[in-house]
Short mmCIF file of C-alpha atoms in Angstrom, two decimals:
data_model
loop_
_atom_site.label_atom_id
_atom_site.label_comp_id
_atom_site.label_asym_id
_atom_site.label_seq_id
_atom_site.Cartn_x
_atom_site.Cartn_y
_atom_site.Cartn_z
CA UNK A 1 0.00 0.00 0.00
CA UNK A 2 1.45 3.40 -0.98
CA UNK A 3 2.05 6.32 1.08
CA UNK A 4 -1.10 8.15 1.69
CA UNK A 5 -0.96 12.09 0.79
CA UNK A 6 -3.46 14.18 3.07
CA UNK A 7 -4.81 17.43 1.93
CA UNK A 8 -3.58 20.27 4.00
CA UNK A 9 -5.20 23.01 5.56
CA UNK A 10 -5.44 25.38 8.78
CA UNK A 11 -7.17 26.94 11.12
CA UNK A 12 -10.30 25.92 12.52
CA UNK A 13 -13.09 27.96 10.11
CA UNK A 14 -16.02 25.61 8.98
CA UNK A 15 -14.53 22.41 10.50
CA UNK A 16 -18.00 20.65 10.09
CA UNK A 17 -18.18 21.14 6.54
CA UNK A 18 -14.00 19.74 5.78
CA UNK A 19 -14.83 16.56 7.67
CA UNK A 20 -18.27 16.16 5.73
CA UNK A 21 -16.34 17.08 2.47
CA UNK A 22 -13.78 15.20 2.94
CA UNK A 23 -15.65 12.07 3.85
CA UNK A 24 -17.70 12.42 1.40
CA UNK A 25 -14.99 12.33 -1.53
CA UNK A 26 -12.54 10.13 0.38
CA UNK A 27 -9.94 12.93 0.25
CA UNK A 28 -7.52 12.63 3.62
CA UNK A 29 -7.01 15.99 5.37
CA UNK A 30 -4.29 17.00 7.75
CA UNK A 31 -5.59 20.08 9.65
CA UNK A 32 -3.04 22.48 11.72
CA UNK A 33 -3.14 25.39 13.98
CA UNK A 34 -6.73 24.48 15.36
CA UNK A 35 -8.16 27.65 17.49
CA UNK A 36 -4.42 27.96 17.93
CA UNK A 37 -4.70 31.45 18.87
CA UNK A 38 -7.38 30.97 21.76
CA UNK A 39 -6.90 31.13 25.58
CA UNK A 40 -7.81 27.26 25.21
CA UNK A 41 -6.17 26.05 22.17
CA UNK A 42 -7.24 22.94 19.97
CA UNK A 43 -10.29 21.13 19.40
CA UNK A 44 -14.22 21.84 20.96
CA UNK A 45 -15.81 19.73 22.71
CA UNK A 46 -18.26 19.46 19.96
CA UNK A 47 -15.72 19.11 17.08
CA UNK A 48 -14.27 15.97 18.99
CA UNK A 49 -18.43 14.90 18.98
CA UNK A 50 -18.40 15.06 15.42
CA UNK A 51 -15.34 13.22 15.12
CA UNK A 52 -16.89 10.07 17.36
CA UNK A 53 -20.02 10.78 15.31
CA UNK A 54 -18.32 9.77 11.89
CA UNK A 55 -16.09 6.72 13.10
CA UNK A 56 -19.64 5.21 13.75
CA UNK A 57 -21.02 5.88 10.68
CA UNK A 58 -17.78 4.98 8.60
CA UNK A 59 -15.39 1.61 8.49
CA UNK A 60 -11.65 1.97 8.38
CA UNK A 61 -11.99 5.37 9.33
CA UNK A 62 -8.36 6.93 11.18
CA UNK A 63 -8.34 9.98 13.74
CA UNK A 64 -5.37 11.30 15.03
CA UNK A 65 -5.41 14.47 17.46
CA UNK A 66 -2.16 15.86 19.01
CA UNK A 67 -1.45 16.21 22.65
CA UNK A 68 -2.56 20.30 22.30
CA UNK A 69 -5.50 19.33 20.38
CA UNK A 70 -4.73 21.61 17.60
CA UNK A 71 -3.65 19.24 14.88
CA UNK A 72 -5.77 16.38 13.59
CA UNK A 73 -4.98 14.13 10.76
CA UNK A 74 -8.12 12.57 9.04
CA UNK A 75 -8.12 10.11 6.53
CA UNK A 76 -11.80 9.28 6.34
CA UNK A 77 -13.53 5.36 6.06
CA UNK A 78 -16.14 3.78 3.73
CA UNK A 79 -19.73 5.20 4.39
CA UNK A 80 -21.60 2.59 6.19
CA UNK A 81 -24.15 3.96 7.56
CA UNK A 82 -26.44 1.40 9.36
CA UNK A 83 -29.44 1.14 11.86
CA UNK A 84 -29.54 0.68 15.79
CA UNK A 85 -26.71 3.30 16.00
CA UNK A 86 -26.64 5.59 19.61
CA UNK A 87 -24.80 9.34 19.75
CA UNK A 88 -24.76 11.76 22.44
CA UNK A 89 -24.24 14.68 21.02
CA UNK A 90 -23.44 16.51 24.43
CA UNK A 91 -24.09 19.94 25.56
CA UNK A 92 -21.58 22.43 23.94
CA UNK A 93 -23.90 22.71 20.45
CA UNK A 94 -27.10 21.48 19.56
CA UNK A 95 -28.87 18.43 17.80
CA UNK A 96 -29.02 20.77 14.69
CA UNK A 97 -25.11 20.87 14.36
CA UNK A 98 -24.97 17.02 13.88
CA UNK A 99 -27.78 16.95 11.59
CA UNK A 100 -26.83 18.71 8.51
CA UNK A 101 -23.86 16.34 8.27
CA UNK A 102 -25.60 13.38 9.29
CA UNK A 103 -28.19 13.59 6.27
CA UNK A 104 -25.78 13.72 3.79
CA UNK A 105 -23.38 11.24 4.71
CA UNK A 106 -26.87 8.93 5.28
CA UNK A 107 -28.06 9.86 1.64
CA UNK A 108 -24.73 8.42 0.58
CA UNK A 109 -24.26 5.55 2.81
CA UNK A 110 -24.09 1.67 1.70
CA UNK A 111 -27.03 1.22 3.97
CA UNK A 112 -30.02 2.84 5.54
CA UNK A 113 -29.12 5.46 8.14
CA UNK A 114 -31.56 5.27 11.42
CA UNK A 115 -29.86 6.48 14.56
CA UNK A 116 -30.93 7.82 18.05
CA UNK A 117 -29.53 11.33 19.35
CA UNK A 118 -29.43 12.82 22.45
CA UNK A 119 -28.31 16.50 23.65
CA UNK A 120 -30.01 19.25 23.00
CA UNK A 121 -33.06 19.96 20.58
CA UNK A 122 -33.94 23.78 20.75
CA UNK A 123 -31.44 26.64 21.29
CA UNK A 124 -30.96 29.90 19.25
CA UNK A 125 -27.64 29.04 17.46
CA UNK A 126 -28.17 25.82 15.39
CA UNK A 127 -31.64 25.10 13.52
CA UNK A 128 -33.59 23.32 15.43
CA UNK A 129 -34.96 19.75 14.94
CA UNK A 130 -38.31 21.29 13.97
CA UNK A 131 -37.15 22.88 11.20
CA UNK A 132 -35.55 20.44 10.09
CA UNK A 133 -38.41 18.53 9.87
CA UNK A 134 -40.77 21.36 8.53
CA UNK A 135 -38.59 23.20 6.12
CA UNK A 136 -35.03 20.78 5.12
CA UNK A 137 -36.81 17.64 4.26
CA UNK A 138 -39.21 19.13 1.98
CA UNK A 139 -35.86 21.02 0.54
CA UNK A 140 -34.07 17.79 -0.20
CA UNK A 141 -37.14 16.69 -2.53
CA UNK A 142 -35.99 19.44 -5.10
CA UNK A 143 -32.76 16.69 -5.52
CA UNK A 144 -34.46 13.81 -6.19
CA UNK A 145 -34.26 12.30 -2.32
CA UNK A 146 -37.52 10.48 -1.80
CA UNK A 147 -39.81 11.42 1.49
CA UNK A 148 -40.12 7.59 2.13
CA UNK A 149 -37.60 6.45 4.53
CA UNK A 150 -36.69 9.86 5.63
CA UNK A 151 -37.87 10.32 9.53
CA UNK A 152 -37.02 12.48 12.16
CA UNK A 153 -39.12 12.44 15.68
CA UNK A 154 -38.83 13.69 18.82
CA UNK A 155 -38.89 11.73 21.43
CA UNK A 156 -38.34 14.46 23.95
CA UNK A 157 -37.39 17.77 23.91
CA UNK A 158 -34.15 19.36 25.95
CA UNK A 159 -32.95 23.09 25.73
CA UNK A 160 -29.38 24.92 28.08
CA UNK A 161 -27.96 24.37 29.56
CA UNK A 162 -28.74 20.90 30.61
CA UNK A 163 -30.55 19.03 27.28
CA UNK A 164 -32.00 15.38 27.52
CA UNK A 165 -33.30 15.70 24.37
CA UNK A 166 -33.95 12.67 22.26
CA UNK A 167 -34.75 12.12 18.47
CA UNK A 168 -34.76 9.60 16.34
CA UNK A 169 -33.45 10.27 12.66
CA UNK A 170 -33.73 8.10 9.28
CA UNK A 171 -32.35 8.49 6.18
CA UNK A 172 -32.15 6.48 2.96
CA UNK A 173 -30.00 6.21 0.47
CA UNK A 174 -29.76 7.52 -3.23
CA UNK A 175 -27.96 6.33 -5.72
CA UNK A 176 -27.49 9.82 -6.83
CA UNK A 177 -28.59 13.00 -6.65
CA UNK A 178 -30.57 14.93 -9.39
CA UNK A 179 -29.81 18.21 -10.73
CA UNK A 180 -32.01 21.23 -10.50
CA UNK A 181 -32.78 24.29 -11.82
CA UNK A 182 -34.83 26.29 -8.46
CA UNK A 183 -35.01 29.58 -9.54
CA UNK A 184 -38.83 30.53 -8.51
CA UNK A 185 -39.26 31.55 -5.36
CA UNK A 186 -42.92 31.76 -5.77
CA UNK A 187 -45.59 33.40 -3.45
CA UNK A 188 -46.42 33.10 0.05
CA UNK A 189 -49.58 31.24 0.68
CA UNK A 190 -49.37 30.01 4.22
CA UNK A 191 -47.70 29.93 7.52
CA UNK A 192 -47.16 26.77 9.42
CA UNK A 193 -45.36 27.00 13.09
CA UNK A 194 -45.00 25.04 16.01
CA UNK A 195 -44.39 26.72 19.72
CA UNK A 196 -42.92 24.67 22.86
CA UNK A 197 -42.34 24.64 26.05
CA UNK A 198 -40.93 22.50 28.25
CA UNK A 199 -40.73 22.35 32.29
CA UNK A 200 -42.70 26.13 32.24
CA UNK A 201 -46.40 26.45 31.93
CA UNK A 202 -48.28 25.78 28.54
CA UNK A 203 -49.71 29.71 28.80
CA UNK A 204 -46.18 30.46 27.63
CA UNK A 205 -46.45 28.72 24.37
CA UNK A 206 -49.71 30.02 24.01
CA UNK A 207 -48.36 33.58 24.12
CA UNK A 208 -46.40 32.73 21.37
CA UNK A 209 -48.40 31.70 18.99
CA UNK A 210 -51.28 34.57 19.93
CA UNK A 211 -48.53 37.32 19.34
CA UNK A 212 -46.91 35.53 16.34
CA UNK A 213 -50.40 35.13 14.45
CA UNK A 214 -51.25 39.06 15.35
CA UNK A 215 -48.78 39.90 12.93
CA UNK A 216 -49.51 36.99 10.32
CA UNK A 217 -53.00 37.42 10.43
CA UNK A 218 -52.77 40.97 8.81
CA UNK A 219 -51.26 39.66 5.85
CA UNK A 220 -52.61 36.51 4.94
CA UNK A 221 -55.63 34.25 6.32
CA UNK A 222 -53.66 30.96 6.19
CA UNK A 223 -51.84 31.13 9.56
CA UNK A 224 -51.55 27.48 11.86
CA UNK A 225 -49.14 27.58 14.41
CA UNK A 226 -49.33 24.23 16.61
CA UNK A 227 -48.30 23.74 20.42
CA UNK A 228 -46.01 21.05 22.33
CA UNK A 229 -46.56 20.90 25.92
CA UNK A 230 -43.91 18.81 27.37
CA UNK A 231 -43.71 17.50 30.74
CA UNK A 232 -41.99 15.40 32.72
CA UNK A 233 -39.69 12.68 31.32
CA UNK A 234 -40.76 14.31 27.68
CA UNK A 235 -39.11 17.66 28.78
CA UNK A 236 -35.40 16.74 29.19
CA UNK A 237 -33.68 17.18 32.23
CA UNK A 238 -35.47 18.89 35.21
CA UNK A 239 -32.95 21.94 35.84
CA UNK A 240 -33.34 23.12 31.95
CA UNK A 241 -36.63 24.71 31.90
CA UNK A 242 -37.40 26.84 28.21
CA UNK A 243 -39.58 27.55 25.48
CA UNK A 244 -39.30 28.26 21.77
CA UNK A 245 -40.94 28.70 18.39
CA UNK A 246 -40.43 27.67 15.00
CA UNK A 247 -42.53 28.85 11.63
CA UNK A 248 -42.65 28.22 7.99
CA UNK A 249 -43.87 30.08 5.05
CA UNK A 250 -44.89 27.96 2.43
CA UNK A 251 -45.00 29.41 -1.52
CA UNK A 252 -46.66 28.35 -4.09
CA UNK A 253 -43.79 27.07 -6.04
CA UNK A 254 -42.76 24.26 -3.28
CA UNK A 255 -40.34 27.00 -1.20
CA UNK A 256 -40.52 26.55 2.36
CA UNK A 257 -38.68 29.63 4.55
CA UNK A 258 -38.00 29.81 8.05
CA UNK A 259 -37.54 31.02 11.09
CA UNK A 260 -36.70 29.73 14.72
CA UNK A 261 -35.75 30.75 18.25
CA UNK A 262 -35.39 29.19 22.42
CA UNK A 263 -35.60 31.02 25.23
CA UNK A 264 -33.80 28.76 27.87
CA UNK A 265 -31.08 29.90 30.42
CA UNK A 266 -27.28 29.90 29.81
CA UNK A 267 -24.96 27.80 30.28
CA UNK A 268 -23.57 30.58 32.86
CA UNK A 269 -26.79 30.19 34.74
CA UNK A 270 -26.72 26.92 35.96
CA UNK A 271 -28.88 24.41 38.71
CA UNK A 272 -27.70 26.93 41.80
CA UNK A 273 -28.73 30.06 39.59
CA UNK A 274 -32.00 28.68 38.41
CA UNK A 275 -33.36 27.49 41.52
CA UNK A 276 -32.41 31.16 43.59
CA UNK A 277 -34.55 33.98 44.11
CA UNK A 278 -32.20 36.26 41.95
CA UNK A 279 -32.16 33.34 38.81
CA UNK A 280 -32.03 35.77 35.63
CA UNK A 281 -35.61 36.43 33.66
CA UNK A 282 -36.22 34.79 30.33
CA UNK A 283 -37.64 37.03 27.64
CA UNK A 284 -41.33 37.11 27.67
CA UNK A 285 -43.08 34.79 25.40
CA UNK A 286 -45.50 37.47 23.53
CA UNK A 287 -41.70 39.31 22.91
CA UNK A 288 -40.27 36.01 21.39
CA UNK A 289 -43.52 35.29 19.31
CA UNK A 290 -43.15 39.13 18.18
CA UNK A 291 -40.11 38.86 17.58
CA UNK A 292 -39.28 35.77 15.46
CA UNK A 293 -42.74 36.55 13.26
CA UNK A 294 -40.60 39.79 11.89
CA UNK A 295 -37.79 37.76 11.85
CA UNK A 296 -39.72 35.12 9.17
CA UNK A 297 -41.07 38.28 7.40
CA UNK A 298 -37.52 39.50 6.81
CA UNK A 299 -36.08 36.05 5.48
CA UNK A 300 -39.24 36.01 2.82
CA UNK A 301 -38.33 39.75 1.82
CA UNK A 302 -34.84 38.69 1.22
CA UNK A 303 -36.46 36.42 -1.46
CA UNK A 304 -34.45 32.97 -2.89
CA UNK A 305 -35.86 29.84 -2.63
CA UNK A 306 -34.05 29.10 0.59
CA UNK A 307 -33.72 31.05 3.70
CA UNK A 308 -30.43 32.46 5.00
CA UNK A 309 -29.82 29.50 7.25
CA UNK A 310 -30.60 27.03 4.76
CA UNK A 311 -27.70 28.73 2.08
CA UNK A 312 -25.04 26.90 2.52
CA UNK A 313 -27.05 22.77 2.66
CA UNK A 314 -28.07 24.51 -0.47
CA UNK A 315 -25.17 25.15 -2.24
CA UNK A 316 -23.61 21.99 -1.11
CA UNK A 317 -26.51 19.87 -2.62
CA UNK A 318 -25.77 21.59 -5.61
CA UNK A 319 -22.14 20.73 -6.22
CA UNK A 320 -22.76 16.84 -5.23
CA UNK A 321 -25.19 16.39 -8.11
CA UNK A 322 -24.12 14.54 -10.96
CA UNK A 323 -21.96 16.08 -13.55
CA UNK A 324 -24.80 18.61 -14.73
CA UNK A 325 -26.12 22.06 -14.46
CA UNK A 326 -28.21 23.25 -11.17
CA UNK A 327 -29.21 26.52 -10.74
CA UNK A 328 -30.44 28.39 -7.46
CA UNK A 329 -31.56 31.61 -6.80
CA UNK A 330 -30.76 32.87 -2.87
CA UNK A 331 -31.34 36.50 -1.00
CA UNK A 332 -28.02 37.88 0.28
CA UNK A 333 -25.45 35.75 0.51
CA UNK A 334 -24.79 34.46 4.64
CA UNK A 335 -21.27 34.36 5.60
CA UNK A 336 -21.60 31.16 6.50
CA UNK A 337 -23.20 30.62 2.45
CA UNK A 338 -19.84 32.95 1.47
CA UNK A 339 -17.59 29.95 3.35
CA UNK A 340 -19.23 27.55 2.23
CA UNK A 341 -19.11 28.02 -1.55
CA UNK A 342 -15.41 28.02 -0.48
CA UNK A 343 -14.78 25.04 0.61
CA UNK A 344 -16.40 23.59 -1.87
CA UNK A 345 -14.80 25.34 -4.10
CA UNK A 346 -11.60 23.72 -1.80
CA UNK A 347 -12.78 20.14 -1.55
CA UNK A 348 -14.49 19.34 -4.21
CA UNK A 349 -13.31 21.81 -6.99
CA UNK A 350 -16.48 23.09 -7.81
CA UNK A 351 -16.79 26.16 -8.87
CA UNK A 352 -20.12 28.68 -8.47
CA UNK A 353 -21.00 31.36 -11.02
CA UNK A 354 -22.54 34.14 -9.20
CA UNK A 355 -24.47 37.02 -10.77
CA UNK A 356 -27.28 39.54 -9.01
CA UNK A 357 -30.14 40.21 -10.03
CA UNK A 358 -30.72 43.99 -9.40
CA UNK A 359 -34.19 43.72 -10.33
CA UNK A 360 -35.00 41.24 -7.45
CA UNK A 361 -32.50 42.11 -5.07
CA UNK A 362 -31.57 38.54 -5.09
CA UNK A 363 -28.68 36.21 -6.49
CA UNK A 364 -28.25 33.63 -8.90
CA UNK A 365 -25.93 30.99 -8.91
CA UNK A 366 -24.73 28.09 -10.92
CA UNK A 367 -22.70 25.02 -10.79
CA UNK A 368 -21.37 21.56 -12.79
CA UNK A 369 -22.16 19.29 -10.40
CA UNK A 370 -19.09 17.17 -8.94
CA UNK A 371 -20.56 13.91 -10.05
CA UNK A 372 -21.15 12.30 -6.40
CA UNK A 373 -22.17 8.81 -6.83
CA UNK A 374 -23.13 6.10 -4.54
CA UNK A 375 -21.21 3.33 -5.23
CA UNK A 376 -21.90 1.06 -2.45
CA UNK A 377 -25.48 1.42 -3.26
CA UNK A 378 -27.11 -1.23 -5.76
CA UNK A 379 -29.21 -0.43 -7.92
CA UNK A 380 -32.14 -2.22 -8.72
#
């Protein structure tokens, strides 16, 4: 066996989206000078998740870390995926984090992907499990991924600092993608929502929604926002009370936007904080419901068939189609969209043409697809 030659890069921007890449095209990466410059150097506790994460769902898969933490060599395994598989996913980031990569390696896998994760399912940094649910499975049907097979319930819910969330996830596998060409965003003809709370009293959630559909209802008549009470051993750990909201708008050309926030306390407030008469006050629910309504009507003024959070899945779906044209259209371009189409550009030597649209506000963008194929997969 010859010497194996690993890719190599620094720094520790988008580390999520390398491993997936890499994995993904079986290149082997040798990353350096990992939050180097931080009071506490090396890899996060949720990178090192991640990590764990793919050795289950690969074989032959090799992980080296340094004794600093801030050099790992990668050289990624065969795809497996499988069923009956178990990940915590901890407490540092979200069930959302894991997810994004967890579809696509699934989609790709030599078998089925169902798997059981635990941490936490709400917070307001990663997406939360409900819109993944409401607003990214519908978005993988645009690439040929059929809805049968593809699952995700919650089992119970767990926000900060604490979690004990639980979800179950499935995935099937494609043979290959299929390219599109997504360029109508369409018109808004209803909003769908859902508004939790968990360990606090149901009136909360009910705030939500009542504020959140004040502002909907003035625009459109097509406004259902559901609401999940959850108590007890459905409400993750006891010291983590929260609540939280996530909506949809749904066009008429298939485009599903949205928007989603928690209210839960820090990870600076823990058990000793929460349970004392001077505990910090959450933001009140009619605020939130306010609040993330104008948030959803900002995403749809934007325009593109994707929100700003859903940019860079986007893009990435794009440039592991099969040698042939896609084309998007997308509001302002996220950062995290901007790095993306980087390391893909990177990893996979795809390259995006990008051109405005002045008259829209909004911009188009084009790609050869890389030619991803699942090879383990038979076809039938």
């Amino acid at each position: 066996m010859g010497k194996i030659t690993y890719k190599k890069l620094k720094g520790s921007q988008n580390m999520r989206q390398r491993l997936l890449l890499a994995t993904l095209k079986s290149t082997p990466i040798l990353i350096e000078d990992i939050h180097a410059d931080d009071t506490l150097p090396g890899l996060r506790p949720h990178e090192i998740s991640l990590l764990y994460l793919f050795e289950k769902l690969t074989d032959d898969c090799l992980v080296e870390i340094n004794e600093t933490g801030t050099k790992l060599k990668y050289r990624p395994g065969i795809i497996v995926g499988g069923s009956n598989l178990l990940h915590d996913c901890g407490l540092t980031r979200a069930i959302g984090y894991f997810l994004e990569p967890l579809i696509l390696l699934g989609l790709f896998a030599r078998k089925p992907l169902a798997i059981i994760l635990k941490g936490i399912t709400n917070d307001s940094k990663d997406p939360s499990v409900d819109t993944f649910r409401s607003t990214t499975f519908p978005m993988l049907k645009h690439f040929g991924v059929p809805s049968e097979g593809l699952k995700l319930e919650i089992k119970s819910r767990g926000v900060s600092p604490h979690g004990g969330g639980e979800v179950h996830l499935a995935v099937p596998t494609v043979q290959h993608l299929t390219a599109t060409m997504w360029t109508d965003e369409g018109m808004v003809k209803r909003i769908r929502g859902e508004a939790f709370t968990t360990r606090v009293s149901p009136q909360l959630g009910n705030e939500m929604i009542y504020a959140a559909r004040g502002i909907f209802n003035n625009l459109l008549p097509d406004v259902y926002i559901a609401s999940d009470y959850r108590k007890r051993l459905e409400a993750g750990s006891g010291n983590s009370p929260g609540y939280g909201i996530s909506l949809v708008a749904e066009t008429t050309s298939g485009c599903c936007i949205s928007a989603d926030t928690t209210i839960s306390y820090t990870r600076g407030n823990e058990a000793e904080d929460i349970e004392g008469e001077d505990k910090k006050e959450l933001i009140p629910a009619s605020d939130v419901g306010e609040k993330i309504a104008s948030v959803l009507l900002e995403e749809i003024e934007k325009g593109g068939v994707v929100d700003s959070t859903h940019q860079g899945l986007l893009f990435l779906l794009c440039a592991l189609c099969p040698k042939d044209v896609s084309k998007v259209r997308v509001g302002k371009l996220s950062p995290y969209g901007i790095e993306t189409l980087r390391q893909i550009k990177d990893l996979l030597d795809v390259q995006f043409v990008i051109k405005p649209d002045p008259s829209t506000g909004t911009v188009i963008l084009k790609c050869w697809g890389s030619g991803m194929k699942n090879l383990s997969r038979k076809t039938t």
